[in-house]
Coordinates of C-alpha atoms in Angstrom, one line a residue:
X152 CA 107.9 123.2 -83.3
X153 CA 108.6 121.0 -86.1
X154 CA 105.6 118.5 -85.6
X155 CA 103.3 121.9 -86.0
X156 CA 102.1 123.7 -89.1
X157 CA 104.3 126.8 -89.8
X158 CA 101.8 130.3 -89.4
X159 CA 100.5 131.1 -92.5
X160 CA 101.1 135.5 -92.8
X161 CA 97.6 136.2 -91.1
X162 CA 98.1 133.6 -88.2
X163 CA 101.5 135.3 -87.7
X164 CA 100.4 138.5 -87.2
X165 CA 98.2 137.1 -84.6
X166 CA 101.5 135.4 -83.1
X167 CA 103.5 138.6 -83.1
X168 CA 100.6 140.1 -81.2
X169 CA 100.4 136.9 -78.1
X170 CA 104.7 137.7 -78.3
X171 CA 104.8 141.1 -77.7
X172 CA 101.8 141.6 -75.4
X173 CA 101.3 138.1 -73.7
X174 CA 98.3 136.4 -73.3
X175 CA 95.6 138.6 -75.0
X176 CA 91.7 138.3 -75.6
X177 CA 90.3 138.8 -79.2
X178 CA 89.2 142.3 -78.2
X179 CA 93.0 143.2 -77.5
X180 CA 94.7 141.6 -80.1
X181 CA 92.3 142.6 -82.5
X182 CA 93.2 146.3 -81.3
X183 CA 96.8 145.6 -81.2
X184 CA 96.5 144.6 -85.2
X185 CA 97.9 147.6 -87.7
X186 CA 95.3 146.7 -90.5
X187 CA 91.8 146.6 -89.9
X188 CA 90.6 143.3 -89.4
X189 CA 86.8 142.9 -87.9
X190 CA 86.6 140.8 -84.4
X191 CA 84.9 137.6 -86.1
X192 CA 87.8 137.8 -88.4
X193 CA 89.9 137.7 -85.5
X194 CA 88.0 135.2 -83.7
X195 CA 88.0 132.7 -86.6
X196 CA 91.5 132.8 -86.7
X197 CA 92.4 131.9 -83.2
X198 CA 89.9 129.3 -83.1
X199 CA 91.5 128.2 -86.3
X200 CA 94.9 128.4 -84.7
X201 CA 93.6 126.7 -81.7
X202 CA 92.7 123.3 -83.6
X203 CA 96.2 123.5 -85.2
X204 CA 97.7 124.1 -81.8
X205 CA 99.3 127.2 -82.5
X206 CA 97.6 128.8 -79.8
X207 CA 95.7 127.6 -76.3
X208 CA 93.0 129.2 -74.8
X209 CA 92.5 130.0 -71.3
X210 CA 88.1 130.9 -70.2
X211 CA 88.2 134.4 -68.4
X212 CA 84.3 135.6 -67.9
X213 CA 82.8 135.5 -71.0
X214 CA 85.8 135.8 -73.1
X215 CA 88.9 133.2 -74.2
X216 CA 92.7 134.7 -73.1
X217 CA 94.9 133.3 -75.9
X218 CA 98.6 132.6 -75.6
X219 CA 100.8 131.3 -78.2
X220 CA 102.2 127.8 -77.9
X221 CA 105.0 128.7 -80.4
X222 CA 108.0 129.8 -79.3
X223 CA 109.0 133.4 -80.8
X224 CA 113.0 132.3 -81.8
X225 CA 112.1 129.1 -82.9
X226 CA 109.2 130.0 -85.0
X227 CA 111.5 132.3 -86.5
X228 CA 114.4 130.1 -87.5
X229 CA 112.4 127.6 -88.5
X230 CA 110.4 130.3 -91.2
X231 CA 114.1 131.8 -92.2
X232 CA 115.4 128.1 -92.9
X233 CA 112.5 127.4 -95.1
X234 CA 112.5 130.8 -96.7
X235 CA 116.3 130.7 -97.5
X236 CA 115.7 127.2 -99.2
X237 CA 113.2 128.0 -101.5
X238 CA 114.5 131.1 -102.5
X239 CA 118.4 130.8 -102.3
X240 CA 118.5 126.7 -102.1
X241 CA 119.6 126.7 -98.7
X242 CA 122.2 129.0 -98.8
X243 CA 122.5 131.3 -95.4
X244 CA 125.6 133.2 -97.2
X245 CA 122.9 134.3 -99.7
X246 CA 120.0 135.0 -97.9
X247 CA 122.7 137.2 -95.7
X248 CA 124.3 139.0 -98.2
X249 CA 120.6 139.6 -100.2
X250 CA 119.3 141.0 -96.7
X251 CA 122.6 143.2 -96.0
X252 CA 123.0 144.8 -99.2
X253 CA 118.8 145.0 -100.4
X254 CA 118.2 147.9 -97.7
X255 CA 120.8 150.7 -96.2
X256 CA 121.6 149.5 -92.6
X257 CA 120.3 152.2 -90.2
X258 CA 123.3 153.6 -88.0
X259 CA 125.4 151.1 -86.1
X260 CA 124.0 148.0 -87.6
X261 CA 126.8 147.2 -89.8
X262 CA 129.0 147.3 -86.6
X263 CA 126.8 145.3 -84.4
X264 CA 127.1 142.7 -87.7
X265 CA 130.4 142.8 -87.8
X266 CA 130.6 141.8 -84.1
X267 CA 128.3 139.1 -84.6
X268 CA 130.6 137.7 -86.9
X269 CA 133.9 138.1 -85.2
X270 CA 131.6 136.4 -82.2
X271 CA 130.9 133.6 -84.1
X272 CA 134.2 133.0 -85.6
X273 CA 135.6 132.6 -82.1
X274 CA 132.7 129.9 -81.2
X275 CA 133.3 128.4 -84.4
X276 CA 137.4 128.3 -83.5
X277 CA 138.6 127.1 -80.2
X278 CA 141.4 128.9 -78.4
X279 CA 144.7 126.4 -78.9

């Protein structure tokens, strides 16, 4: 992932689209898209995205299948990374405590959190 572009907002739409639903035509992920965006639109983004080999293309009758090349959890560690060091220089404990405390946690989320934590601190601290 590193040696490719990072998605710019409209190509990752277009990502989360191949992610969710797999391999798609224009047609369908053009469908699959919440804000109205015209097919050509569509289709001059994935060609775009082709060239920058974000996505490959597979012939199917008249139409291209598109697939992302991308990988879903890198894509989006590598986009957090680079978010939390332009806005909080790097800083995870920031960017964590910003996220947590910006919105109200929808039922159980603070305990799944606090699970993720006490996971993490037992990874981090091997059992003498």
């Amino acid at each position: 992932m590193s040696d490719k572009p990072t998605p710019t907002e409209s190509e990752l739409r277009i990502l989360k689209v191949l992610w969710e639903c797999g391999p798609s035509t224009v047609k369908e992920i053009q469908k699959s898209l919440d804000r109205e965006a015209g097919y050509t639109t569509v289709l001059k983004l994935l060609q775009i995205m082709y060239e920058k080999e974000l996505v490959d293309r597979e012939k199917e009758g008249r139409a291209h299948r598109y697939r992302s090349l991308l990988d879903q959890e890198e894509t989006q560690q590598k986009m957090l990374g680079e978010f939390s060091d332009q806005l909080f220089g790097g800083s995870m404990q920031q960017l964590v405590q910003r996220a947590v405390t910006s919105k109200k946690l929808k039922h159980g989320e603070l305990e799944e959190l606090e699970q993720l934590l006490k996971q993490l601190k037992q990874e981090e601290s091997p059992d003498d």
